Amino acid sequence: MKTEITFRWRKHNLKDSILAVCYAVRLGYTSRDQILSALPQFSKLRILLSLDVLFSANMANVNRGVLSINSDMIIVEEIVGKPIVLPIPVVEHTAEPKLIRSIIINLGFNNPAGVETLLKARVN
């Protein structure tokens, strides 16, 4: 029997605005005014909450008024919602956190604690 791990957003209601902020920053909208004008579909409060989540997870950084997003967010976007099947037997409930942390590290994340702050994993 194989083990399957699925990652989901912890703040499911902010998923769209978090991703929108990340895309906007990658496209060059790096100041407060630019982000607000690039994302009129989201309220100012929702954008601020999304930035707060990104800052809390250490996935966003401001330097001299320029916002940047950690490159780990690209991997986060790829793994969310897609099951990862591992050729190992089903693990005990007490061993799940170690397994999840080792998978996050082996996926190439530089900030595994930030990933665990943004996402929650489910082991089947």
JSON list of C-alpha atoms in Angstrom, two decimals:
[
{"chain": "A", "resi": 1, "resn": "MET", "atom": "CA", "xyz": [0.00, 0.00, 0.00]},
{"chain": "A", "resi": 2, "resn": "LYS", "atom": "CA", "xyz": [1.28, 3.47, -0.86]},
{"chain": "A", "resi": 3, "resn": "THR", "atom": "CA", "xyz": [1.12, 6.71, 1.05]},
{"chain": "A", "resi": 4, "resn": "GLU", "atom": "CA", "xyz": [-0.56, 9.73, -0.51]},
{"chain": "A", "resi": 5, "resn": "ILE", "atom": "CA", "xyz": [-0.03, 13.29, 0.71]},
{"chain": "A", "resi": 6, "resn": "THR", "atom": "CA", "xyz": [-2.20, 16.23, -0.31]},
{"chain": "A", "resi": 7, "resn": "PHE", "atom": "CA", "xyz": [-1.48, 19.86, 0.52]},
{"chain": "A", "resi": 8, "resn": "ARG", "atom": "CA", "xyz": [-4.29, 22.39, 1.00]},
{"chain": "A", "resi": 9, "resn": "TRP", "atom": "CA", "xyz": [-4.39, 26.08, 1.93]},
{"chain": "A", "resi": 10, "resn": "ARG", "atom": "CA", "xyz": [-4.78, 26.86, 5.62]},
{"chain": "A", "resi": 11, "resn": "LYS", "atom": "CA", "xyz": [-6.53, 30.15, 4.77]},
{"chain": "A", "resi": 12, "resn": "HIS", "atom": "CA", "xyz": [-8.79, 28.81, 2.04]},
{"chain": "A", "resi": 13, "resn": "ASN", "atom": "CA", "xyz": [-10.80, 32.04, 1.85]},
{"chain": "A", "resi": 14, "resn": "LEU", "atom": "CA", "xyz": [-7.63, 34.03, 1.02]},
{"chain": "A", "resi": 15, "resn": "LYS", "atom": "CA", "xyz": [-6.23, 31.59, -1.55]},
{"chain": "A", "resi": 16, "resn": "ASP", "atom": "CA", "xyz": [-7.28, 33.63, -4.59]},
{"chain": "A", "resi": 17, "resn": "SER", "atom": "CA", "xyz": [-6.01, 36.94, -3.28]},
{"chain": "A", "resi": 18, "resn": "ILE", "atom": "CA", "xyz": [-2.70, 35.43, -2.10]},
{"chain": "A", "resi": 19, "resn": "LEU", "atom": "CA", "xyz": [-2.10, 33.98, -5.54]},
{"chain": "A", "resi": 20, "resn": "ALA", "atom": "CA", "xyz": [-3.18, 37.23, -7.21]},
{"chain": "A", "resi": 21, "resn": "VAL", "atom": "CA", "xyz": [-0.68, 39.22, -5.12]},
{"chain": "A", "resi": 22, "resn": "CYS", "atom": "CA", "xyz": [2.08, 36.75, -6.02]},
{"chain": "A", "resi": 23, "resn": "TYR", "atom": "CA", "xyz": [1.26, 36.97, -9.74]},
{"chain": "A", "resi": 24, "resn": "ALA", "atom": "CA", "xyz": [1.10, 40.77, -9.62]},
{"chain": "A", "resi": 25, "resn": "VAL", "atom": "CA", "xyz": [4.50, 41.02, -7.95]},
{"chain": "A", "resi": 26, "resn": "ARG", "atom": "CA", "xyz": [6.01, 38.64, -10.52]},
{"chain": "A", "resi": 27, "resn": "LEU", "atom": "CA", "xyz": [4.62, 40.86, -13.27]},
{"chain": "A", "resi": 28, "resn": "GLY", "atom": "CA", "xyz": [6.35, 43.91, -11.80]},
{"chain": "A", "resi": 29, "resn": "TYR", "atom": "CA", "xyz": [3.69, 45.47, -9.59]},
{"chain": "A", "resi": 30, "resn": "THR", "atom": "CA", "xyz": [5.87, 45.88, -6.52]},
{"chain": "A", "resi": 31, "resn": "SER", "atom": "CA", "xyz": [4.62, 48.96, -4.70]},
{"chain": "A", "resi": 32, "resn": "ARG", "atom": "CA", "xyz": [1.47, 49.41, -2.64]},
{"chain": "A", "resi": 33, "resn": "ASP", "atom": "CA", "xyz": [-0.25, 51.66, -5.16]},
{"chain": "A", "resi": 34, "resn": "GLN", "atom": "CA", "xyz": [0.67, 49.42, -8.09]},
{"chain": "A", "resi": 35, "resn": "ILE", "atom": "CA", "xyz": [-0.71, 46.31, -6.39]},
{"chain": "A", "resi": 36, "resn": "LEU", "atom": "CA", "xyz": [-3.94, 48.05, -5.43]},
{"chain": "A", "resi": 37, "resn": "SER", "atom": "CA", "xyz": [-4.44, 49.33, -8.98]},
{"chain": "A", "resi": 38, "resn": "ALA", "atom": "CA", "xyz": [-3.52, 45.96, -10.53]},
{"chain": "A", "resi": 39, "resn": "LEU", "atom": "CA", "xyz": [-6.01, 44.05, -8.35]},
{"chain": "A", "resi": 40, "resn": "PRO", "atom": "CA", "xyz": [-9.25, 46.07, -8.32]},
{"chain": "A", "resi": 41, "resn": "GLN", "atom": "CA", "xyz": [-11.33, 42.89, -7.90]},
{"chain": "A", "resi": 42, "resn": "PHE", "atom": "CA", "xyz": [-10.07, 42.54, -4.31]},
{"chain": "A", "resi": 43, "resn": "SER", "atom": "CA", "xyz": [-10.74, 44.95, -1.49]},
{"chain": "A", "resi": 44, "resn": "LYS", "atom": "CA", "xyz": [-7.87, 46.74, 0.18]},
{"chain": "A", "resi": 45, "resn": "LEU", "atom": "CA", "xyz": [-8.52, 44.74, 3.36]},
{"chain": "A", "resi": 46, "resn": "ARG", "atom": "CA", "xyz": [-8.36, 41.43, 1.52]},
{"chain": "A", "resi": 47, "resn": "ILE", "atom": "CA", "xyz": [-5.05, 42.36, -0.11]},
{"chain": "A", "resi": 48, "resn": "LEU", "atom": "CA", "xyz": [-3.68, 43.44, 3.28]},
{"chain": "A", "resi": 49, "resn": "LEU", "atom": "CA", "xyz": [-4.78, 40.15, 4.84]},
{"chain": "A", "resi": 50, "resn": "SER", "atom": "CA", "xyz": [-3.11, 38.24, 2.03]},
{"chain": "A", "resi": 51, "resn": "LEU", "atom": "CA", "xyz": [0.10, 40.21, 2.48]},
{"chain": "A", "resi": 52, "resn": "ASP", "atom": "CA", "xyz": [-0.09, 39.58, 6.22]},
{"chain": "A", "resi": 53, "resn": "VAL", "atom": "CA", "xyz": [-0.29, 35.83, 5.59]},
{"chain": "A", "resi": 54, "resn": "LEU", "atom": "CA", "xyz": [2.67, 36.01, 3.20]},
{"chain": "A", "resi": 55, "resn": "PHE", "atom": "CA", "xyz": [4.74, 38.08, 5.64]},
{"chain": "A", "resi": 56, "resn": "SER", "atom": "CA", "xyz": [3.85, 35.73, 8.52]},
{"chain": "A", "resi": 57, "resn": "ALA", "atom": "CA", "xyz": [5.06, 32.76, 6.49]},
{"chain": "A", "resi": 58, "resn": "ASN", "atom": "CA", "xyz": [8.20, 34.68, 5.49]},
{"chain": "A", "resi": 59, "resn": "MET", "atom": "CA", "xyz": [7.20, 34.35, 1.84]},
{"chain": "A", "resi": 60, "resn": "ALA", "atom": "CA", "xyz": [7.15, 38.09, 1.18]},
{"chain": "A", "resi": 61, "resn": "ASN", "atom": "CA", "xyz": [9.73, 40.77, 1.83]},
{"chain": "A", "resi": 62, "resn": "VAL", "atom": "CA", "xyz": [9.82, 44.56, 1.52]},
{"chain": "A", "resi": 63, "resn": "ASN", "atom": "CA", "xyz": [13.10, 46.29, 0.84]},
{"chain": "A", "resi": 64, "resn": "ARG", "atom": "CA", "xyz": [13.12, 50.06, 0.26]},
{"chain": "A", "resi": 65, "resn": "GLY", "atom": "CA", "xyz": [9.42, 50.04, -0.52]},
{"chain": "A", "resi": 66, "resn": "VAL", "atom": "CA", "xyz": [9.68, 47.25, -3.10]},
{"chain": "A", "resi": 67, "resn": "LEU", "atom": "CA", "xyz": [7.74, 44.07, -2.42]},
{"chain": "A", "resi": 68, "resn": "SER", "atom": "CA", "xyz": [9.25, 40.74, -3.42]},
{"chain": "A", "resi": 69, "resn": "ILE", "atom": "CA", "xyz": [7.85, 37.23, -3.16]},
{"chain": "A", "resi": 70, "resn": "ASN", "atom": "CA", "xyz": [9.91, 34.20, -2.16]},
{"chain": "A", "resi": 71, "resn": "SER", "atom": "CA", "xyz": [10.60, 31.80, -5.04]},
{"chain": "A", "resi": 72, "resn": "ASP", "atom": "CA", "xyz": [9.14, 28.98, -2.92]},
{"chain": "A", "resi": 73, "resn": "MET", "atom": "CA", "xyz": [5.68, 30.30, -3.80]},
{"chain": "A", "resi": 74, "resn": "ILE", "atom": "CA", "xyz": [6.10, 28.91, -7.32]},
{"chain": "A", "resi": 75, "resn": "ILE", "atom": "CA", "xyz": [6.48, 25.41, -5.88]},
{"chain": "A", "resi": 76, "resn": "VAL", "atom": "CA", "xyz": [3.60, 26.01, -3.44]},
{"chain": "A", "resi": 77, "resn": "GLU", "atom": "CA", "xyz": [1.31, 26.84, -6.36]},
{"chain": "A", "resi": 78, "resn": "GLU", "atom": "CA", "xyz": [2.29, 23.59, -8.08]},
{"chain": "A", "resi": 79, "resn": "ILE", "atom": "CA", "xyz": [1.76, 21.20, -5.16]},
{"chain": "A", "resi": 80, "resn": "VAL", "atom": "CA", "xyz": [-1.51, 22.53, -3.76]},
{"chain": "A", "resi": 81, "resn": "GLY", "atom": "CA", "xyz": [-4.39, 20.16, -4.42]},
{"chain": "A", "resi": 82, "resn": "LYS", "atom": "CA", "xyz": [-2.33, 17.60, -6.31]},
{"chain": "A", "resi": 83, "resn": "PRO", "atom": "CA", "xyz": [-1.74, 14.34, -4.46]},
{"chain": "A", "resi": 84, "resn": "ILE", "atom": "CA", "xyz": [1.84, 13.19, -4.05]},
{"chain": "A", "resi": 85, "resn": "VAL", "atom": "CA", "xyz": [2.02, 9.39, -4.07]},
{"chain": "A", "resi": 86, "resn": "LEU", "atom": "CA", "xyz": [4.96, 7.83, -2.27]},
{"chain": "A", "resi": 87, "resn": "PRO", "atom": "CA", "xyz": [6.07, 4.20, -2.58]},
{"chain": "A", "resi": 88, "resn": "ILE", "atom": "CA", "xyz": [6.20, 3.71, 1.18]},
{"chain": "A", "resi": 89, "resn": "PRO", "atom": "CA", "xyz": [3.74, 1.92, 3.44]},
{"chain": "A", "resi": 90, "resn": "VAL", "atom": "CA", "xyz": [1.15, 3.91, 5.36]},
{"chain": "A", "resi": 91, "resn": "VAL", "atom": "CA", "xyz": [2.82, 5.73, 8.24]},
{"chain": "A", "resi": 92, "resn": "GLU", "atom": "CA", "xyz": [1.65, 5.93, 11.82]},
{"chain": "A", "resi": 93, "resn": "HIS", "atom": "CA", "xyz": [-0.19, 9.03, 12.94]},
{"chain": "A", "resi": 94, "resn": "THR", "atom": "CA", "xyz": [2.71, 10.00, 15.23]},
{"chain": "A", "resi": 95, "resn": "ALA", "atom": "CA", "xyz": [5.20, 9.83, 12.34]},
{"chain": "A", "resi": 96, "resn": "GLU", "atom": "CA", "xyz": [3.20, 12.09, 10.00]},
{"chain": "A", "resi": 97, "resn": "PRO", "atom": "CA", "xyz": [4.83, 15.42, 10.96]},
{"chain": "A", "resi": 98, "resn": "LYS", "atom": "CA", "xyz": [8.34, 14.07, 10.32]},
{"chain": "A", "resi": 99, "resn": "LEU", "atom": "CA", "xyz": [7.25, 12.60, 6.99]},
{"chain": "A", "resi": 100, "resn": "ILE", "atom": "CA", "xyz": [5.59, 15.84, 5.92]},
{"chain": "A", "resi": 101, "resn": "ARG", "atom": "CA", "xyz": [8.64, 17.92, 6.90]},
{"chain": "A", "resi": 102, "resn": "SER", "atom": "CA", "xyz": [11.03, 15.59, 5.02]},
{"chain": "A", "resi": 103, "resn": "ILE", "atom": "CA", "xyz": [8.83, 15.71, 1.90]},
{"chain": "A", "resi": 104, "resn": "ILE", "atom": "CA", "xyz": [8.70, 19.51, 2.02]},
{"chain": "A", "resi": 105, "resn": "ILE", "atom": "CA", "xyz": [12.49, 19.68, 2.33]},
{"chain": "A", "resi": 106, "resn": "ASN", "atom": "CA", "xyz": [12.99, 17.14, -0.47]},
{"chain": "A", "resi": 107, "resn": "LEU", "atom": "CA", "xyz": [10.69, 19.08, -2.79]},
{"chain": "A", "resi": 108, "resn": "GLY", "atom": "CA", "xyz": [13.30, 21.84, -2.77]},
{"chain": "A", "resi": 109, "resn": "PHE", "atom": "CA", "xyz": [11.78, 24.43, -0.49]},
{"chain": "A", "resi": 110, "resn": "ASN", "atom": "CA", "xyz": [14.17, 26.90, 1.12]},
{"chain": "A", "resi": 111, "resn": "ASN", "atom": "CA", "xyz": [11.60, 27.85, 3.76]},
{"chain": "A", "resi": 112, "resn": "PRO", "atom": "CA", "xyz": [9.86, 24.66, 4.96]},
{"chain": "A", "resi": 113, "resn": "ALA", "atom": "CA", "xyz": [8.40, 26.38, 8.03]},
{"chain": "A", "resi": 114, "resn": "GLY", "atom": "CA", "xyz": [6.80, 29.00, 5.79]},
{"chain": "A", "resi": 115, "resn": "VAL", "atom": "CA", "xyz": [5.25, 26.30, 3.64]},
{"chain": "A", "resi": 116, "resn": "GLU", "atom": "CA", "xyz": [3.81, 24.63, 6.73]},
{"chain": "A", "resi": 117, "resn": "THR", "atom": "CA", "xyz": [2.41, 28.02, 7.78]},
{"chain": "A", "resi": 118, "resn": "LEU", "atom": "CA", "xyz": [0.63, 28.48, 4.44]},
{"chain": "A", "resi": 119, "resn": "LEU", "atom": "CA", "xyz": [-0.43, 24.88, 3.78]},
{"chain": "A", "resi": 120, "resn": "LYS", "atom": "CA", "xyz": [-1.73, 21.95, 5.71]},
{"chain": "A", "resi": 121, "resn": "ALA", "atom": "CA", "xyz": [-0.95, 18.43, 4.65]},
{"chain": "A", "resi": 122, "resn": "ARG", "atom": "CA", "xyz": [-3.18, 15.40, 4.76]},
{"chain": "A", "resi": 123, "resn": "VAL", "atom": "CA", "xyz": [-1.69, 11.92, 4.71]},
{"chain": "A", "resi": 124, "resn": "ASN", "atom": "CA", "xyz": [-3.85, 9.09, 3.37]}
]
